[in-house]
Coordinates of C-alpha atoms and ligand atoms in Angstrom, one line a residue:
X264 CA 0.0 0.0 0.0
X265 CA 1.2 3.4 -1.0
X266 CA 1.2 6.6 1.4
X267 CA -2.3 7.3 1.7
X268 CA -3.9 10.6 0.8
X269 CA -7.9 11.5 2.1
X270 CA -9.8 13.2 -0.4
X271 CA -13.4 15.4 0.5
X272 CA -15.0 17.4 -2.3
X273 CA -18.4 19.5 -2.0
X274 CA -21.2 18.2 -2.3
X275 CA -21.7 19.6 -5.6
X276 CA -21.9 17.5 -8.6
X277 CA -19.8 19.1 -11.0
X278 CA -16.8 19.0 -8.0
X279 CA -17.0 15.1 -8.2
X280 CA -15.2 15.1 -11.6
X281 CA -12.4 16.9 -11.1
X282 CA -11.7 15.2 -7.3
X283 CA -11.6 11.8 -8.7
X284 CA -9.3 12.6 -12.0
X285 CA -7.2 14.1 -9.0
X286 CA -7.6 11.1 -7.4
X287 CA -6.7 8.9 -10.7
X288 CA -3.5 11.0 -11.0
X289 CA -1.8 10.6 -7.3
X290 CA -3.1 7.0 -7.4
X291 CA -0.6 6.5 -10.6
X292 CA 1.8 8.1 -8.8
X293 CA 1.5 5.3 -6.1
X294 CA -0.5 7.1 -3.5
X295 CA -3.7 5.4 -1.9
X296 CA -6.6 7.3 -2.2
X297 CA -9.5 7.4 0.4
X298 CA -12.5 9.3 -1.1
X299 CA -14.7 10.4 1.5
X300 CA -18.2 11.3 0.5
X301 CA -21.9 11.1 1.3
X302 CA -24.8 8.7 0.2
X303 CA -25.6 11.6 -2.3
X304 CA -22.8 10.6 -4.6
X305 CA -22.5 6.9 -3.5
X306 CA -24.3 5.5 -6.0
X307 CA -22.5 7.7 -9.1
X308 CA -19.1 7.0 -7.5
X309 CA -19.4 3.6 -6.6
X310 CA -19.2 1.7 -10.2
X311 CA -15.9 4.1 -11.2
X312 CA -14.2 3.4 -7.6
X313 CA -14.9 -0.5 -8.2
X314 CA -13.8 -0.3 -12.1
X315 CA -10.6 1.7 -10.2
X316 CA -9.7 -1.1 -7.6
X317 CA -10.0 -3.5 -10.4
X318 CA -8.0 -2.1 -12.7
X319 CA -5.3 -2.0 -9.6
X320 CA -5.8 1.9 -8.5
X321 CA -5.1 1.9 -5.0
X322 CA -9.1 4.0 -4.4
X323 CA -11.6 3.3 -1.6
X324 CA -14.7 5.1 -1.3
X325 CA -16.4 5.5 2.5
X326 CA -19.1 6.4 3.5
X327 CA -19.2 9.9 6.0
X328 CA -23.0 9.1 7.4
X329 CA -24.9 12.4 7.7
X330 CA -28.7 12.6 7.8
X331 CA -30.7 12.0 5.1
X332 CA -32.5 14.8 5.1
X333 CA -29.1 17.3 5.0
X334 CA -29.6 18.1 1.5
X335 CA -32.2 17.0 -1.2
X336 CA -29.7 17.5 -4.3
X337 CA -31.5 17.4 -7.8
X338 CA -34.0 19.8 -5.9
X339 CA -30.9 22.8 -5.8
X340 CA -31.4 24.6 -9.5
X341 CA -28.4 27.5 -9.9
X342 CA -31.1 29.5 -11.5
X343 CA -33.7 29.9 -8.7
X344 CA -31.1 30.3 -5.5
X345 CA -31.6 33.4 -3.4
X346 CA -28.2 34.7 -3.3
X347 CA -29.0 37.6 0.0
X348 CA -29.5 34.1 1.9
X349 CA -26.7 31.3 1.8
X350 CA -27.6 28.7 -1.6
X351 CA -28.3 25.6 -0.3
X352 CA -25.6 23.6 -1.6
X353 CA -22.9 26.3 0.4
X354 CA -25.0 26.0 3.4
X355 CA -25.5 22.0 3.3
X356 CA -21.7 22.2 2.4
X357 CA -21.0 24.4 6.1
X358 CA -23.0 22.2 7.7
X359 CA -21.0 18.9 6.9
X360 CA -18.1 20.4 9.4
X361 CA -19.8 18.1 12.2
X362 CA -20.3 14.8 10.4
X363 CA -16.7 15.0 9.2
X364 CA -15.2 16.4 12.7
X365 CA -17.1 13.0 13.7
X366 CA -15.6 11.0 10.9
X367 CA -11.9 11.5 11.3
X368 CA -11.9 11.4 14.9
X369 CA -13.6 7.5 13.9
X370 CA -11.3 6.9 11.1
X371 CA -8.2 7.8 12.9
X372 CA -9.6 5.1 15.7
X373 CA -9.8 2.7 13.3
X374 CA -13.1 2.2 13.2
X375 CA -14.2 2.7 9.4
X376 CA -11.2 1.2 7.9
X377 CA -8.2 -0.6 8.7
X378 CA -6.5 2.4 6.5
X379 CA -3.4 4.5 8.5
X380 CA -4.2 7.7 9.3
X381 CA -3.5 9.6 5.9
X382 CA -0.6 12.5 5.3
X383 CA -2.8 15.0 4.4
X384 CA -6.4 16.0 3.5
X385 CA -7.5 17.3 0.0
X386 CA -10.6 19.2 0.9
X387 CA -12.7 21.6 -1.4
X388 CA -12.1 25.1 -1.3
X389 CA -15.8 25.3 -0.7
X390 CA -15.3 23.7 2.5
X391 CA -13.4 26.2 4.8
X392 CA -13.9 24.7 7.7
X393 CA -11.5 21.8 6.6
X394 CA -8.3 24.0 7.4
X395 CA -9.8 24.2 11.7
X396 CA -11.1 20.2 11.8
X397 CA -7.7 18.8 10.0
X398 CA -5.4 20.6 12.3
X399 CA -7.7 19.2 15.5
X400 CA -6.0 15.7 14.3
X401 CA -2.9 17.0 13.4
X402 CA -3.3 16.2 9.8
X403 CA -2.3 19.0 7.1
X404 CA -5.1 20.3 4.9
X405 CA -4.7 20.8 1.0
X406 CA -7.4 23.2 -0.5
X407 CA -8.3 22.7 -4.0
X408 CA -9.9 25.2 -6.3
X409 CA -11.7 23.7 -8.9
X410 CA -12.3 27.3 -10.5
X411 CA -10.0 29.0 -12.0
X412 CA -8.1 32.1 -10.5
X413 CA -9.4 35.0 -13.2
X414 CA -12.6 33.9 -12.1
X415 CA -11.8 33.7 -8.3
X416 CA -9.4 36.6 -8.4
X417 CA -13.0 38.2 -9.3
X418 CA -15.1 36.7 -7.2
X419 CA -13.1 37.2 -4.2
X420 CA -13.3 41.2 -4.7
X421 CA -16.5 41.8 -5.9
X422 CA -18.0 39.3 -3.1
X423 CA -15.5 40.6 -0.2
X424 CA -16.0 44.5 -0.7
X425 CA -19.7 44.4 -2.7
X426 CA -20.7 46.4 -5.7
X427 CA -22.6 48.5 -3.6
X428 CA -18.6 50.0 -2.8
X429 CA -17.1 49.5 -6.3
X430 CA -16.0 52.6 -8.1
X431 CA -18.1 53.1 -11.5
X432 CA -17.2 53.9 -14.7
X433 CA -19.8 57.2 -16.0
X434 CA -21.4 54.4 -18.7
X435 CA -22.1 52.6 -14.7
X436 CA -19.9 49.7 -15.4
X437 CA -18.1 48.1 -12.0
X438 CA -14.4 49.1 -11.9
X439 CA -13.1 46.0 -10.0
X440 CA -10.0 47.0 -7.9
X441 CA -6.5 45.8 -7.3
X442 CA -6.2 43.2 -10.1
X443 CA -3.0 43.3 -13.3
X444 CA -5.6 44.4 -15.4
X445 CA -8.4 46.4 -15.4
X446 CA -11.9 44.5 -14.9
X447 CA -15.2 46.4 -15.9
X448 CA -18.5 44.4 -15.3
X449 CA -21.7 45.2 -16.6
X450 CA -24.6 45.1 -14.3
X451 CA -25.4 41.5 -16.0
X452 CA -22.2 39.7 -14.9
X453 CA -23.4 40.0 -11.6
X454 CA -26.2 38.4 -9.5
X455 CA -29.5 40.3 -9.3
X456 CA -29.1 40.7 -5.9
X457 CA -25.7 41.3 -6.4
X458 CA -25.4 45.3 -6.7
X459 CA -27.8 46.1 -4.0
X460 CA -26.1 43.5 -1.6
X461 CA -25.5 44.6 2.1
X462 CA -22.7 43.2 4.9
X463 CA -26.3 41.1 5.9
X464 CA -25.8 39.4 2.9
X465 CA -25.7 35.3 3.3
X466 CA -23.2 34.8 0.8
X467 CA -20.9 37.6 1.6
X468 CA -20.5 36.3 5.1
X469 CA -19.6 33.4 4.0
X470 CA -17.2 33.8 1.4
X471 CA -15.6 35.9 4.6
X472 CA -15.9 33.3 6.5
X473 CA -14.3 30.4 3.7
X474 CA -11.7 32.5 2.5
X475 CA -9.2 33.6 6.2
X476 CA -10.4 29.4 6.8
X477 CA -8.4 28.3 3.4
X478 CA -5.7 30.7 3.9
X479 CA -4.8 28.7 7.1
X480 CA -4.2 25.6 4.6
X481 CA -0.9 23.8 3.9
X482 CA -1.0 24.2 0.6
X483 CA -3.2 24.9 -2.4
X484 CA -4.1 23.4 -5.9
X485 CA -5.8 24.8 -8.5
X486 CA -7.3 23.2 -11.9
X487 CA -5.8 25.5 -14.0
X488 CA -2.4 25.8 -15.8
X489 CA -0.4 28.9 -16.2
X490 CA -0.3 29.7 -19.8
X491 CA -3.9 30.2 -19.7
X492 CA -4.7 33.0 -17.0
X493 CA -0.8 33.6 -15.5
X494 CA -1.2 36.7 -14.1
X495 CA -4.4 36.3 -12.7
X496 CA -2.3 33.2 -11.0
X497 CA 0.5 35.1 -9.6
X498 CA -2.1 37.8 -8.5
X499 CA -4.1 35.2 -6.2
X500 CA -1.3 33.4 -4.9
X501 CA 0.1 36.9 -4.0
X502 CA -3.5 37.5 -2.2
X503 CA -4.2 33.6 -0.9
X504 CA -0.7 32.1 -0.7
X505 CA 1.6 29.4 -2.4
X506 CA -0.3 27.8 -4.9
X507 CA 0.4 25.2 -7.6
X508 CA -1.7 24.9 -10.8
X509 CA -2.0 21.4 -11.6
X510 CA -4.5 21.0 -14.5
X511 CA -6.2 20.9 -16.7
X512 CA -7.4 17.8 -15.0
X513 CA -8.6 15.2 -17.6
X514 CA -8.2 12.0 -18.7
X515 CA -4.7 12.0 -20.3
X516 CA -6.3 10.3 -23.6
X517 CA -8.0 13.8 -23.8
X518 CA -4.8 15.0 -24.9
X519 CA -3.6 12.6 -27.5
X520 CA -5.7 12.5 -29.9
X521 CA -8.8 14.4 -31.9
X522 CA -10.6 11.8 -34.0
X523 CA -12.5 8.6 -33.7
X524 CA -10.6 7.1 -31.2
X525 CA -12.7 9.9 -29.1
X526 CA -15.3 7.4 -28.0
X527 CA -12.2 6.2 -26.0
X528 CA -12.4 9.2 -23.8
X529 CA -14.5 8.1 -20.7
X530 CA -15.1 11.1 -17.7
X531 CA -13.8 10.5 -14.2
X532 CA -17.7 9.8 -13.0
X533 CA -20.4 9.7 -14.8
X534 CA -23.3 11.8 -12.8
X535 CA -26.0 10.5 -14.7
X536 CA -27.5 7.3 -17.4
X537 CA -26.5 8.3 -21.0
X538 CA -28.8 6.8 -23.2
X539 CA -28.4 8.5 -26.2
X540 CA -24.4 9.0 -25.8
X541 CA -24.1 6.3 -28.7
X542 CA -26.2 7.3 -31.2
X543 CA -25.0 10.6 -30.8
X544 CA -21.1 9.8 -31.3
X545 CA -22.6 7.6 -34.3
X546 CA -24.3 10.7 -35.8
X547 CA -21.4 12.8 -35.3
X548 CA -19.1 10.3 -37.6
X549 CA -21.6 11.3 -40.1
X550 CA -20.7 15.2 -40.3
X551 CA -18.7 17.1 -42.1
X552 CA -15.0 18.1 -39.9
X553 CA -15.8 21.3 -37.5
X554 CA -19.5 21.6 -38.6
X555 CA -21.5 20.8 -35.2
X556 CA -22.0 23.2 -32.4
X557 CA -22.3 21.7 -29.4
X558 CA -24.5 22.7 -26.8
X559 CA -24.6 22.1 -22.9
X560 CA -25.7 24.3 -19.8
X561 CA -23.4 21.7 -17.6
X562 CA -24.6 18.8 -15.2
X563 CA -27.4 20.5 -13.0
X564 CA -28.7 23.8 -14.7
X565 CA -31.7 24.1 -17.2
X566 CA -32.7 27.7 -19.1
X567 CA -36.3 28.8 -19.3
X568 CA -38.7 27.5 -21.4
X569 CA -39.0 30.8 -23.2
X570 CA -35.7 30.6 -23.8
X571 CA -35.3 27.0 -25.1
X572 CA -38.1 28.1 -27.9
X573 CA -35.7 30.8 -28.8
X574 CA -32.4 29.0 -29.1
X575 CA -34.6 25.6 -31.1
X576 CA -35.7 28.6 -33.2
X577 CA -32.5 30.7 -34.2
X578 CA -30.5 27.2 -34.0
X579 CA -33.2 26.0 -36.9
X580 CA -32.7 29.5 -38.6
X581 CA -29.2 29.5 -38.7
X582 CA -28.8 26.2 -40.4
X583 CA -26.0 25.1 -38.3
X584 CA -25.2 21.7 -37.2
X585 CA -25.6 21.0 -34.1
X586 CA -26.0 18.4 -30.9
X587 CA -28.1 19.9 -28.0
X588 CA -27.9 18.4 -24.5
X589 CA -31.8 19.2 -23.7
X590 CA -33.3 19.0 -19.9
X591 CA -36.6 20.2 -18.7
X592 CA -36.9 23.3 -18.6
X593 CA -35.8 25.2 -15.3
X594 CA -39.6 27.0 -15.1
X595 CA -41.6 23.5 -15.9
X596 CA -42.6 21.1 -12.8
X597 CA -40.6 17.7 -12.8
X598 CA -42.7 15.4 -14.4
X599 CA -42.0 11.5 -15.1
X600 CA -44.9 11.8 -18.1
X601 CA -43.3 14.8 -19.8
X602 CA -39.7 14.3 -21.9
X603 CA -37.8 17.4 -22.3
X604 CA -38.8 17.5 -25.8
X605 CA -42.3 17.9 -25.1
X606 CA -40.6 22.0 -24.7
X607 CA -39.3 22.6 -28.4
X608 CA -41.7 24.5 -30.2
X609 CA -43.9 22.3 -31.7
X610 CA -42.9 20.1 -35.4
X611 CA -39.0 21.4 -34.6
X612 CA -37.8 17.5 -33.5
X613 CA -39.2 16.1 -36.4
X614 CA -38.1 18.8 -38.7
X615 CA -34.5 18.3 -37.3
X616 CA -34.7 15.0 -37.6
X617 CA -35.5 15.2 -41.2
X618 CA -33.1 17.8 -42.3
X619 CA -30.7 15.6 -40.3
X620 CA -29.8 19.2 -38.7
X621 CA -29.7 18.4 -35.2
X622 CA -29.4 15.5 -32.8
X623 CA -30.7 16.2 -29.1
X624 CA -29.4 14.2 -26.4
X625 CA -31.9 13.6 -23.2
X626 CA -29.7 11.8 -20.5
X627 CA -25.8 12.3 -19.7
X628 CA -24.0 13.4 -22.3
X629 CA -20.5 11.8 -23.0
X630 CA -19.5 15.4 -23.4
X631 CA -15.5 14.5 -22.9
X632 CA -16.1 12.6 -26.4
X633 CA -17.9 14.8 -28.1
X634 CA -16.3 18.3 -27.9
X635 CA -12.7 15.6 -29.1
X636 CA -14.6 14.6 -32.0
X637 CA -13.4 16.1 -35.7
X638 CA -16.9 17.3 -36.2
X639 CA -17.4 19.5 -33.3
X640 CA -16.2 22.5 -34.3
X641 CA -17.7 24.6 -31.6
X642 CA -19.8 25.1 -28.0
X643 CA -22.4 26.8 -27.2
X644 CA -21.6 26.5 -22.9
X645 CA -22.9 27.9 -19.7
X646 CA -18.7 28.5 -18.9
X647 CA -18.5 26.1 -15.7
X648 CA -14.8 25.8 -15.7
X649 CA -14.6 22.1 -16.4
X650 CA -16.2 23.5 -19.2
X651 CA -13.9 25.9 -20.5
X652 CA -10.9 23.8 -19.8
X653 CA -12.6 20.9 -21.5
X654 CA -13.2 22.8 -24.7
X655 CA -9.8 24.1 -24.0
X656 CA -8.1 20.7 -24.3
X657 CA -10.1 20.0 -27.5
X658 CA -9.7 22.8 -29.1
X659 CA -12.6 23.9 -29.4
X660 CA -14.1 28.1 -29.6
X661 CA -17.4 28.8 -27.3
X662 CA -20.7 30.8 -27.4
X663 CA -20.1 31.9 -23.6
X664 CA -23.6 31.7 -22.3
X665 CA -23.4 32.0 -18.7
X666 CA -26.2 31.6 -16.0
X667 CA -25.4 32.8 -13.2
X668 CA -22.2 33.7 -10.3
X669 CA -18.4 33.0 -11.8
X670 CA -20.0 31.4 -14.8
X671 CA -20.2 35.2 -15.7
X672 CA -16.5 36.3 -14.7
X673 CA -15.0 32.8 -16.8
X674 CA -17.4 33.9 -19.5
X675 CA -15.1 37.5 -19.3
X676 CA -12.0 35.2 -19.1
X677 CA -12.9 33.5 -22.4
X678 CA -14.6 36.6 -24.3
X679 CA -12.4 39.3 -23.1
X680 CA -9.3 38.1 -22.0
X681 CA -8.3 35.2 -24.1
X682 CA -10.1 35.9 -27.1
X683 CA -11.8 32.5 -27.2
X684 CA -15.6 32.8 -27.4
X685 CA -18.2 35.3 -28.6
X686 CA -20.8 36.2 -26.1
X687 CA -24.5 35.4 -26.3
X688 CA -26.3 38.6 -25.6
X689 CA -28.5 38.0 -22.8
X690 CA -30.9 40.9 -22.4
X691 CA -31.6 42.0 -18.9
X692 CA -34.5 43.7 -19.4
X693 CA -36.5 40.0 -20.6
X694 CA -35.1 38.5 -18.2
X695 CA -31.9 37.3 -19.3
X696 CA -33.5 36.1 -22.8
X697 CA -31.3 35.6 -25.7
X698 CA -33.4 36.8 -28.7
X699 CA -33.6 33.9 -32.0
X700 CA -32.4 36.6 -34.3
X701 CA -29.4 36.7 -31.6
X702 CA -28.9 32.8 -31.6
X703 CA -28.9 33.1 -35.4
X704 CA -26.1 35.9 -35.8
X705 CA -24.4 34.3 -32.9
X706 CA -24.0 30.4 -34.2
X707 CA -23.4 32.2 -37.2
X708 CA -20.4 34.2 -36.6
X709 CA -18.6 31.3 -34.5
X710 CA -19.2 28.6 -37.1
X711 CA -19.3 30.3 -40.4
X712 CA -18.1 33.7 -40.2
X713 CA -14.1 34.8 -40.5
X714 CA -14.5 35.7 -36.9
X715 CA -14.8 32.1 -36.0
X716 CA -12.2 31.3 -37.7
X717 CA -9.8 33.7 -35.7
X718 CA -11.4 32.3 -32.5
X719 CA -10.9 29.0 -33.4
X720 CA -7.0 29.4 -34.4
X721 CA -6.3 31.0 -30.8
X722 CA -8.1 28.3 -29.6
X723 CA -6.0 25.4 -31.0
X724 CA -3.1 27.6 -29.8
X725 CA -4.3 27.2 -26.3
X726 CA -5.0 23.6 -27.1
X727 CA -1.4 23.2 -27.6
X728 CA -0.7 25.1 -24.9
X729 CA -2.4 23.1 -22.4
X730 CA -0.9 19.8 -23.8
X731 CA 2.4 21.0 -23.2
X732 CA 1.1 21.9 -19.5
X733 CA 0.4 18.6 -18.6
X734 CA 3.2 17.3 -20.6
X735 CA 6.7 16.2 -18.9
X736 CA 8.3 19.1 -18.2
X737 CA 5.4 21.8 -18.6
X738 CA 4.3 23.8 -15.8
X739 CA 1.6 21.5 -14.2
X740 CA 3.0 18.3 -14.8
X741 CA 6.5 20.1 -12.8
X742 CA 3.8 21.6 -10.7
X743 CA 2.1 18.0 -9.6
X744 CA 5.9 16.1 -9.2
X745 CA 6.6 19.0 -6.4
X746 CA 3.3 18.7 -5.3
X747 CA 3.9 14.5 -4.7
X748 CA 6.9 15.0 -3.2
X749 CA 5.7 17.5 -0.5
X750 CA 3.4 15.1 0.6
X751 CA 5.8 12.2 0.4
X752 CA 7.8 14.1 2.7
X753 CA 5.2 14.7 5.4
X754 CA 5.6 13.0 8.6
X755 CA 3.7 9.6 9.5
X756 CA 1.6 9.4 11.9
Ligands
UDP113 N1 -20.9 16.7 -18.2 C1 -21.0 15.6 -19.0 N2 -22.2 15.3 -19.5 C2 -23.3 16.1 -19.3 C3 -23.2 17.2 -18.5 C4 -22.0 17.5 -17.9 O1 -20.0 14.9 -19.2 O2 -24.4 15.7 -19.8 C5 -19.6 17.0 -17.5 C6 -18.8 18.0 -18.2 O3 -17.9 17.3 -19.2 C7 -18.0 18.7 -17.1 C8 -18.9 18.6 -15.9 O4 -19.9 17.6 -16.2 O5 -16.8 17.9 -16.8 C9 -19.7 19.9 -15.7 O6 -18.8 20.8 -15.0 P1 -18.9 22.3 -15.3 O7 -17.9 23.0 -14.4 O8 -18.7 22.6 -16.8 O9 -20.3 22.8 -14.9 P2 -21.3 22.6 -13.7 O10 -22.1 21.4 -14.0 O11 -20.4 22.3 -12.5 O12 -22.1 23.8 -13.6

């Protein structure tokens, strides 16, 4: 058995992925990985942990027990949270501090598994109160960021001082202070309680709270990699402390190749059933190179019903391509007797079907896969940061469409910064719609206008640029052999 390693990631789903290709990556390095989670994710984790063990990685999933009524996820939509209180997901993720305080104090006694007591803890930046429980034991605590430090550089500004105090541009955009480079924000990259926010404000005190907590860690990872946002890096280490960007994290197959051998490329968990994934990578061999836009609002948002009428309707317009991953919408109930595409406007499946236009896909979507097939030759993405770094690694230009929070400030990374996407414009004043003229001009310009073409260049550049990241030698791969090492040098228990 290798030095063993405990890993705790929020209990958000899109954290899962990015904690268990960390854990796949210090298991090959000989470590053994505990992954402590909670019967929320038990059943999406169990299958990979077991395909892990068999395949000889050195992974065992337990079990922290918390009540079962802690948090009903599924239930948590991004788009209807109440920002002035504390989302539920941060609160149910403050509230695990207990259980876990409970759990180590067991696991170091032996009594959940005959495992030693491990070197260090990898918890979730989201979960401050790691930094006060893993010194109680004596155990050091590793915070990793799975967002990337534009985004957080942002966040942690505009959230720590509030808009309310920003300086403001004579147009009224936010002038956000003390980064390399000036930020301006319009009104719509923020929350919509956002501006008027007070020191009462749920989320601010807790992002004050989370913040001092992870500053007290040993050390800090981030899934990022230099080339992409560097001095945005070197400006939050400068604010947080020593940090080492160690991504992107993916499965290193994501790397080698761009063609068929794309169905090879399999996610670190799989948070839901793909039914359609199949057919879908079938109908993709079918397409022209670099003619489908992909289109995906990541694992647990859905957009309005209004709006899904508008994007089936400019998407049909602009006579693009395309592969849409559809859910219900975020305004209609739950219902086991309706199907997402009961939503389109009505004849618009069929007619897609029979134009061989578009190909919608109802359950998980083997996303990984599709944005490295030849025929994807762009996204159309809510700008979650697996997100960006996935399309990153492929290669692949956006239509930054964020929903809500840092989706908005990576959206800015990607538009503004890097060059890399073209913005759908979201207008405030109907309630965030995008218009189906504006889906037209906008799936337009990325996939058939010279101004796609230039994104799409940069974006190849960065694909290279992240390959050589990971690569031996590059920044992250250097990065992650320190990072090994310092643990291996830690003290046994
Ligand atoms: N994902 C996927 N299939 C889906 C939806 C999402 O494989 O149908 C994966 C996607 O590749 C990414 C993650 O789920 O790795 C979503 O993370 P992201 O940060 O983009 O967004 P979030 O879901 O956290 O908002």
């Amino acid at each position: 058995m290798g030095a063993h390693v405990m890993m705790l990631s929020s209990l958000g789903h899109g954290h899962l992925i990015p904690f268990m290709q960390l854990a796949k990556k210090l298991v090959a390095r000989g470590l053994t990985i505990s992954f402590v989670t909670t019967f929320h994710h038990i059943p999406s984790l169990r299958s990979k942990a077991e395909a892990a063990r068999e395949a000889g990685l050195d992974i065992h999933l337990l079990e922290m027990e918390i009540p079962h009524d802690h948090l009903t996820l599924g239930k948590v939509n991004s788009n209807s949270v109440q920002w002035h209180k504390l989302p539920p997901l941060l609160d149910a993720d403050e509230r695990l501090e207990p259980h876990f305080d409970r759990f180590l104090g067991r696991f170091l006694a032996r009594e959940i598994s005959p495992l030693p007591a491990p070197l260090c803890l990898i918890a979730d930046f989201l979960l401050g109160w790691a930094s006060a429980v893993a010194k109680k034991y004596g155990v050091p605590r590793v915070s990793f960021e799975t967002s990337g430090c534009f985004a957080e550089s942002v966040h942690q500004i505009v959230w720590e001082i509030l808009p309310r105090n920003l300086p403001r541009t004579a147009s009224g955009l936010y002038l956000v202070p003390g980064l390399p480079r000036e930020v301006r924000l319009t009104r719509l990259q923020l929350l919509p309680e956002l501006p008027e926010a007070t020191p009462e404000n749920g989320t601010h005190q807790y992002w004050l709270r989370v913040r001092p907590a992870n500053r007290q860690s040993w050390r800090t990872i981030v899934n990022t990699f230099y080339e992409l946002e560097g001095e945005f890096v070197d400006h939050y280490e400068s604010v947080n402390g020593t940090l080492r960007t160690i991504g992107p994290l993916l499965p290193p197959e994501a790397f080698e190749y761009r063609d068929v051998q794309c169905k090879k490329i399999a996610p670190a968990v799989e948070l839901g059933i793909s039914t359609d994934g199949d057919k879908c990578m079938q109908w993709l061999d079918a397409q022209a190179e670099e003619c489908v836009l992909y289109i995906s609002f990541g694992s647990e948002n859905s957009i309005s019903t209004a709006q899904v009428e508008e994007l089936a309707l400019g998407l049909e317009a602009s006579g693009v391509k395309f592969v849409w991953v559809l859910r219900t919408p975020s305004d209609a109930a739950q219902n086991s007797l309706t199907s997402p595409l009961d939503f389109l406007p009505v004849g618009l499946h069929g007619r897609m079907a029979a134009k061989d236009q578009g190909f919608f896909v109802l359950g998980w979507a083997p996303q990984l896969g599709i944005l490295a097939h030849p025929a994807t030759g762009g996204f159309i993405s809510h700008c979650g940061w697996n997100a960006v770094l996935e399309s990153t690694a492929m290669g692949v230009p956006l239509i930054a469409w964020p929903l809500y929070a840092e989706q908005h400030f990576n959206s800015k990374l990607v538009v503004d910064e890097i060059g890399v996407a073209v913005e759908a414009p979201q207008r405030i004043e109907q309630d965030w719609l995008v218009t189906r003229d504006d889906v037209k001009r906008i799936v337009r310009t990325l996939m058939i206008k010279e101004k796609g073409k230039e994104l799409r260049k940069r974006m190849k550049e960065l694909k290279a640029a992240a390959k050589t990241a990971v690569g031996e030698g590059g920044s992250s791969y250097k990065n992650f052999d320190l990072f090994v090492s310092e643990i291996m040098a830690l003290p046994k228990a």
